[in-house]
CSV table of C-alpha atoms in Angstrom, one decimal:
chain,number,residue,atom,x,y,z
K,915,UNK,CA,-8.7,-7.2,-19.9
K,916,UNK,CA,-10.9,-9.4,-17.6
K,917,UNK,CA,-12.3,-8.3,-14.3
K,918,UNK,CA,-10.7,-10.8,-12.0
K,919,UNK,CA,-7.2,-10.3,-13.6
K,920,UNK,CA,-7.5,-6.5,-13.2
K,921,UNK,CA,-8.6,-6.9,-9.6
K,922,UNK,CA,-5.8,-9.2,-8.7
K,923,UNK,CA,-3.3,-7.0,-10.5
K,924,UNK,CA,-4.4,-3.9,-8.7
K,925,UNK,CA,-4.1,-5.5,-5.3
K,926,UNK,CA,-0.8,-7.1,-6.2
K,927,UNK,CA,0.6,-3.8,-7.4
K,928,UNK,CA,-0.5,-2.0,-4.3
K,929,UNK,CA,1.3,-4.5,-2.1
K,930,UNK,CA,4.4,-4.6,-4.3
K,931,UNK,CA,4.9,-0.8,-4.4
K,932,UNK,CA,4.2,-0.5,-0.7
K,933,UNK,CA,6.8,-3.1,0.0
K,934,UNK,CA,9.4,-1.3,-2.1
K,935,UNK,CA,8.7,2.0,-0.4
K,936,UNK,CA,8.8,0.5,3.1
K,937,UNK,CA,12.1,-1.3,2.4
K,938,UNK,CA,13.7,2.1,1.8
K,939,UNK,CA,13.6,2.6,5.6
K,940,UNK,CA,16.0,-0.3,6.2
K,941,UNK,CA,18.9,1.1,8.3
K,942,UNK,CA,17.2,4.5,8.4
K,943,UNK,CA,14.4,4.1,10.9
K,944,UNK,CA,14.4,6.2,14.1
K,945,UNK,CA,15.3,3.2,16.3
K,946,UNK,CA,16.6,-0.3,15.7
K,947,UNK,CA,13.4,-2.0,16.7
K,948,UNK,CA,11.5,0.1,14.2
K,949,UNK,CA,14.0,-0.8,11.6
K,950,UNK,CA,13.1,-4.5,12.0
K,951,UNK,CA,9.4,-3.8,12.2
K,952,UNK,CA,9.3,-1.9,9.0
K,953,UNK,CA,11.4,-4.5,7.2
K,954,UNK,CA,9.0,-7.2,8.4
K,955,UNK,CA,5.9,-5.2,7.2
K,956,UNK,CA,7.6,-4.7,3.8
K,957,UNK,CA,8.1,-8.5,3.6
K,958,UNK,CA,4.5,-9.1,4.5
K,959,UNK,CA,3.5,-6.8,1.6
K,960,UNK,CA,5.9,-8.5,-0.7
K,961,UNK,CA,4.5,-11.9,0.2
K,962,UNK,CA,1.0,-10.8,-0.6
K,963,UNK,CA,2.2,-9.2,-3.8
K,964,UNK,CA,3.8,-12.5,-4.9
K,965,UNK,CA,0.6,-14.4,-4.3
K,966,UNK,CA,-1.6,-11.9,-6.1
K,967,UNK,CA,0.7,-11.3,-9.1
K,968,UNK,CA,1.1,-15.1,-9.6
K,969,UNK,CA,-2.6,-15.5,-9.6
K,970,UNK,CA,-3.0,-12.5,-11.9
K,971,UNK,CA,-0.6,-14.0,-14.4
K,972,UNK,CA,-2.5,-17.2,-14.4
K,973,UNK,CA,-5.8,-15.4,-15.0
K,974,UNK,CA,-4.3,-13.4,-17.8
K,975,UNK,CA,-3.2,-16.5,-19.6
K,976,UNK,CA,-0.4,-14.8,-21.5
K,977,UNK,CA,2.5,-16.7,-19.9
K,978,UNK,CA,3.6,-13.9,-17.6
K,979,UNK,CA,4.6,-15.0,-14.1
K,980,UNK,CA,5.1,-12.8,-10.9
K,981,UNK,CA,8.6,-11.8,-12.0
K,982,UNK,CA,7.5,-10.7,-15.5
K,983,UNK,CA,4.6,-8.7,-14.0
K,984,UNK,CA,6.8,-7.1,-11.4
K,985,UNK,CA,9.9,-6.3,-13.4
K,986,UNK,CA,9.0,-6.1,-17.1
K,987,UNK,CA,6.1,-3.6,-17.1
K,988,UNK,CA,6.4,0.1,-17.5
K,989,UNK,CA,4.8,2.6,-15.2
K,990,UNK,CA,1.7,3.0,-17.4
K,991,UNK,CA,1.0,-0.7,-17.0
K,992,UNK,CA,1.0,-0.6,-13.2
K,993,UNK,CA,-2.4,-0.4,-11.5
K,994,UNK,CA,-1.5,0.5,-8.0
K,995,UNK,CA,-3.1,3.4,-6.1
K,996,UNK,CA,-1.2,6.7,-6.0
K,997,UNK,CA,-0.9,6.5,-2.2
K,998,UNK,CA,1.7,3.7,-2.1
K,999,UNK,CA,4.0,5.3,-4.7
K,1000,UNK,CA,4.3,8.6,-2.8
K,1001,UNK,CA,7.8,9.2,-1.3
K,1002,UNK,CA,8.2,8.2,2.3
K,1003,UNK,CA,8.8,11.7,3.6
K,1004,UNK,CA,9.6,11.8,7.3
K,1005,UNK,CA,8.6,9.1,9.7
K,1006,UNK,CA,5.2,10.7,10.4
K,1007,UNK,CA,4.3,10.7,6.7
K,1008,UNK,CA,5.3,7.0,6.5
K,1009,UNK,CA,3.1,6.2,9.5
K,1010,UNK,CA,0.2,8.2,8.1
K,1011,UNK,CA,0.5,6.3,4.8
K,1012,UNK,CA,0.7,2.9,6.6
K,1013,UNK,CA,-2.4,3.8,8.7
K,1014,UNK,CA,-4.4,4.6,5.6
K,1015,UNK,CA,-3.2,1.6,3.7
K,1016,UNK,CA,-3.7,-0.9,6.5
K,1017,UNK,CA,-7.1,0.5,7.4
K,1018,UNK,CA,-8.1,-0.2,3.8
K,1019,UNK,CA,-6.4,-3.5,3.3
K,1020,UNK,CA,-7.7,-5.1,6.5
K,1021,UNK,CA,-11.4,-5.0,5.7
K,1022,UNK,CA,-10.5,-5.7,2.0
K,1023,UNK,CA,-8.6,-8.9,2.8
K,1024,UNK,CA,-11.3,-9.9,5.4
K,1025,UNK,CA,-14.0,-9.6,2.8
K,1026,UNK,CA,-11.8,-11.5,0.3
K,1027,UNK,CA,-11.5,-14.4,2.7
K,1028,UNK,CA,-15.2,-15.0,2.3
K,1029,UNK,CA,-15.5,-14.5,-1.4
K,1030,UNK,CA,-16.4,-17.2,-4.0
K,1031,UNK,CA,-13.0,-17.2,-5.6
K,1032,UNK,CA,-11.0,-19.9,-3.7
K,1033,UNK,CA,-7.6,-18.5,-4.6
K,1034,UNK,CA,-8.5,-14.9,-3.6
K,1035,UNK,CA,-10.2,-16.2,-0.5
K,1036,UNK,CA,-7.0,-18.1,0.6
K,1037,UNK,CA,-4.9,-15.0,-0.1
K,1038,UNK,CA,-7.3,-12.8,1.9
K,1039,UNK,CA,-7.3,-15.2,4.8
K,1040,UNK,CA,-3.5,-15.1,5.1
K,1041,UNK,CA,-3.0,-11.4,4.4
K,1042,UNK,CA,-5.7,-10.1,6.8
K,1043,UNK,CA,-3.8,-11.4,9.8
K,1044,UNK,CA,-0.7,-9.5,8.7
K,1045,UNK,CA,-2.8,-6.4,7.9
K,1046,UNK,CA,-4.2,-6.4,11.4
K,1047,UNK,CA,-0.6,-6.1,12.7
K,1048,UNK,CA,0.2,-3.3,10.3
K,1049,UNK,CA,-2.9,-1.4,11.4
K,1050,UNK,CA,-2.0,-1.9,15.1
K,1051,UNK,CA,1.6,-0.8,14.5
K,1052,UNK,CA,0.8,2.3,12.6
K,1053,UNK,CA,-2.0,3.3,14.9
K,1054,UNK,CA,0.3,3.1,18.0
K,1055,UNK,CA,2.8,5.4,16.3
K,1056,UNK,CA,0.1,7.9,15.1
K,1057,UNK,CA,-1.2,8.1,18.6
K,1058,UNK,CA,2.2,8.4,20.1
K,1059,UNK,CA,3.3,11.2,17.8
K,1060,UNK,CA,0.0,13.0,17.6
K,1061,UNK,CA,-0.5,13.1,21.4
K,1062,UNK,CA,3.2,13.6,22.1
K,1063,UNK,CA,5.2,16.9,22.0
K,1064,UNK,CA,4.1,20.0,20.3
K,1065,UNK,CA,6.6,19.3,17.5
K,1066,UNK,CA,5.6,15.7,17.1
K,1067,UNK,CA,1.9,16.7,17.0
K,1068,UNK,CA,2.5,19.4,14.4
K,1069,UNK,CA,4.4,16.9,12.1
K,1070,UNK,CA,1.9,14.1,12.6
K,1071,UNK,CA,-1.0,16.5,11.7
K,1072,UNK,CA,0.9,17.7,8.7
K,1073,UNK,CA,1.5,14.1,7.6
K,1074,UNK,CA,-2.2,13.2,7.8
K,1075,UNK,CA,-3.1,16.4,5.9
K,1076,UNK,CA,-0.6,15.4,3.2
K,1077,UNK,CA,-1.8,11.9,2.8
K,1078,UNK,CA,-5.6,12.4,3.1
K,1079,UNK,CA,-6.4,13.5,-0.4
K,1080,UNK,CA,-5.2,10.1,-1.7
K,1081,UNK,CA,-7.8,8.2,0.4
K,1082,UNK,CA,-10.7,8.7,-2.1
K,1083,UNK,CA,-9.0,6.7,-4.9
K,1084,UNK,CA,-8.9,3.6,-2.7
K,1085,UNK,CA,-12.7,3.4,-2.5
K,1086,UNK,CA,-13.7,4.2,-6.0
K,1087,UNK,CA,-16.8,2.1,-6.8
K,1088,UNK,CA,-16.3,-1.0,-8.8
K,1089,UNK,CA,-19.4,-3.2,-8.7
K,1090,UNK,CA,-18.0,-5.8,-11.1
K,1091,UNK,CA,-15.0,-6.5,-8.8
K,1092,UNK,CA,-15.0,-9.6,-6.5
K,1093,UNK,CA,-15.1,-7.0,-3.7
K,1094,UNK,CA,-16.5,-3.5,-4.4
K,1095,UNK,CA,-14.0,-1.1,-2.6
K,1096,UNK,CA,-16.8,1.4,-2.0
K,1097,UNK,CA,-18.5,-1.0,0.5
K,1098,UNK,CA,-15.4,-0.8,2.7
K,1099,UNK,CA,-15.4,2.9,3.3
K,1100,UNK,CA,-17.6,3.0,6.4
K,1101,UNK,CA,-15.4,0.6,8.3
K,1102,UNK,CA,-12.3,2.5,7.2
K,1103,UNK,CA,-13.8,5.8,8.3
K,1104,UNK,CA,-14.7,4.4,11.7
K,1105,UNK,CA,-11.3,2.9,12.3
K,1106,UNK,CA,-9.3,5.9,11.3
K,1107,UNK,CA,-11.6,8.3,13.1
K,1108,UNK,CA,-11.0,6.5,16.4
K,1109,UNK,CA,-7.2,6.6,15.9
K,1110,UNK,CA,-7.2,10.3,15.0
K,1111,UNK,CA,-9.4,11.2,18.0
K,1112,UNK,CA,-7.1,9.3,20.4
K,1113,UNK,CA,-4.1,11.0,18.7
K,1114,UNK,CA,-5.7,14.4,19.2
K,1115,UNK,CA,-5.5,15.0,15.5
K,1116,UNK,CA,-8.1,16.7,13.3
K,1117,UNK,CA,-9.5,14.8,10.4
K,1118,UNK,CA,-8.6,16.8,7.2
K,1119,UNK,CA,-11.3,18.5,5.1
K,1120,UNK,CA,-10.4,18.5,1.4
K,1121,UNK,CA,-12.2,18.4,-1.9
K,1122,UNK,CA,-9.0,17.5,-3.8
K,1123,UNK,CA,-8.9,13.8,-4.7
K,1124,UNK,CA,-6.1,12.9,-7.1
K,1125,UNK,CA,-6.7,9.6,-8.9
K,1126,UNK,CA,-5.6,7.7,-12.0
K,1127,UNK,CA,-3.4,5.0,-10.6
K,1128,UNK,CA,-6.0,2.3,-11.3
K,1129,UNK,CA,-5.9,3.3,-15.0
K,1130,UNK,CA,-2.1,3.5,-15.2
K,1131,UNK,CA,-1.8,7.3,-14.8
K,1132,UNK,CA,0.8,7.9,-12.1
K,1133,UNK,CA,2.9,10.5,-10.4
K,1134,UNK,CA,6.5,11.0,-11.5
K,1135,UNK,CA,7.6,9.1,-8.3
K,1136,UNK,CA,6.6,5.7,-9.6
K,1137,UNK,CA,9.0,5.9,-12.6
K,1138,UNK,CA,12.0,6.5,-10.3
K,1139,UNK,CA,10.9,3.7,-8.0
K,1140,UNK,CA,10.5,1.2,-10.8
K,1141,UNK,CA,13.9,2.2,-12.3
K,1142,UNK,CA,15.6,1.2,-9.1
K,1143,UNK,CA,13.4,-1.8,-8.4
K,1144,UNK,CA,13.7,-3.3,-11.9
K,1145,UNK,CA,17.3,-2.4,-12.9
K,1146,UNK,CA,18.9,-5.8,-12.0
K,1147,UNK,CA,16.2,-7.9,-13.7
K,1148,UNK,CA,16.3,-5.8,-16.8
K,1149,UNK,CA,20.2,-5.8,-16.9
K,1150,UNK,CA,20.3,-9.6,-16.7
K,1151,UNK,CA,17.1,-10.9,-18.3
K,1152,UNK,CA,16.5,-14.6,-17.6
K,1153,UNK,CA,19.3,-14.9,-15.1
K,1154,UNK,CA,18.9,-17.4,-12.3
K,1155,UNK,CA,21.0,-18.1,-9.2
């Protein structure tokens, strides 16, 4: 499996699974404006996933397009990080997940925009603008909940504590990749530290760092997500409308 294909596949899977999870909030968000906002963020992630998976299919050279990669792979063939497949939990957990994901994706896409691969550079240039909005949106909510009532603070701190162990996997070194994720960690740390400080939240301290998603070893949650996401395509293979 070649490096550029694996890299594009990982990023595409991150965006695809994040989109599916965020879409689950449709009609269930705490207010109508937030319902629309989360749906739009999900669509942004889906748009990035389509571009990345299309390119991954071309790099692979096996005749698989974006639909084949999205709907006809089993969980062991997905390369997304564990963070995005975790259940949404309550609204605080979703905002903690989105904060971590966007604080990772923004410097990643920004770096991609300047890489030598023209296709990845074009995708990065488009996606970084959307990621900047995702980061702003999640940051505002984390601050609002963290520095709000006693109950909202408690739940926001619990959400950050729950999500934090999954951060390490995002920045596992990969010197052969077009962008080595390890180089992005300092910017991520500075961004998130500022948000947590303003939200009066305490950065978690943990030595537990679950991983395996990049190698196809996932939590049980991904299988259930894929079953729902892929059911129509698998029930009617080759259908067009």
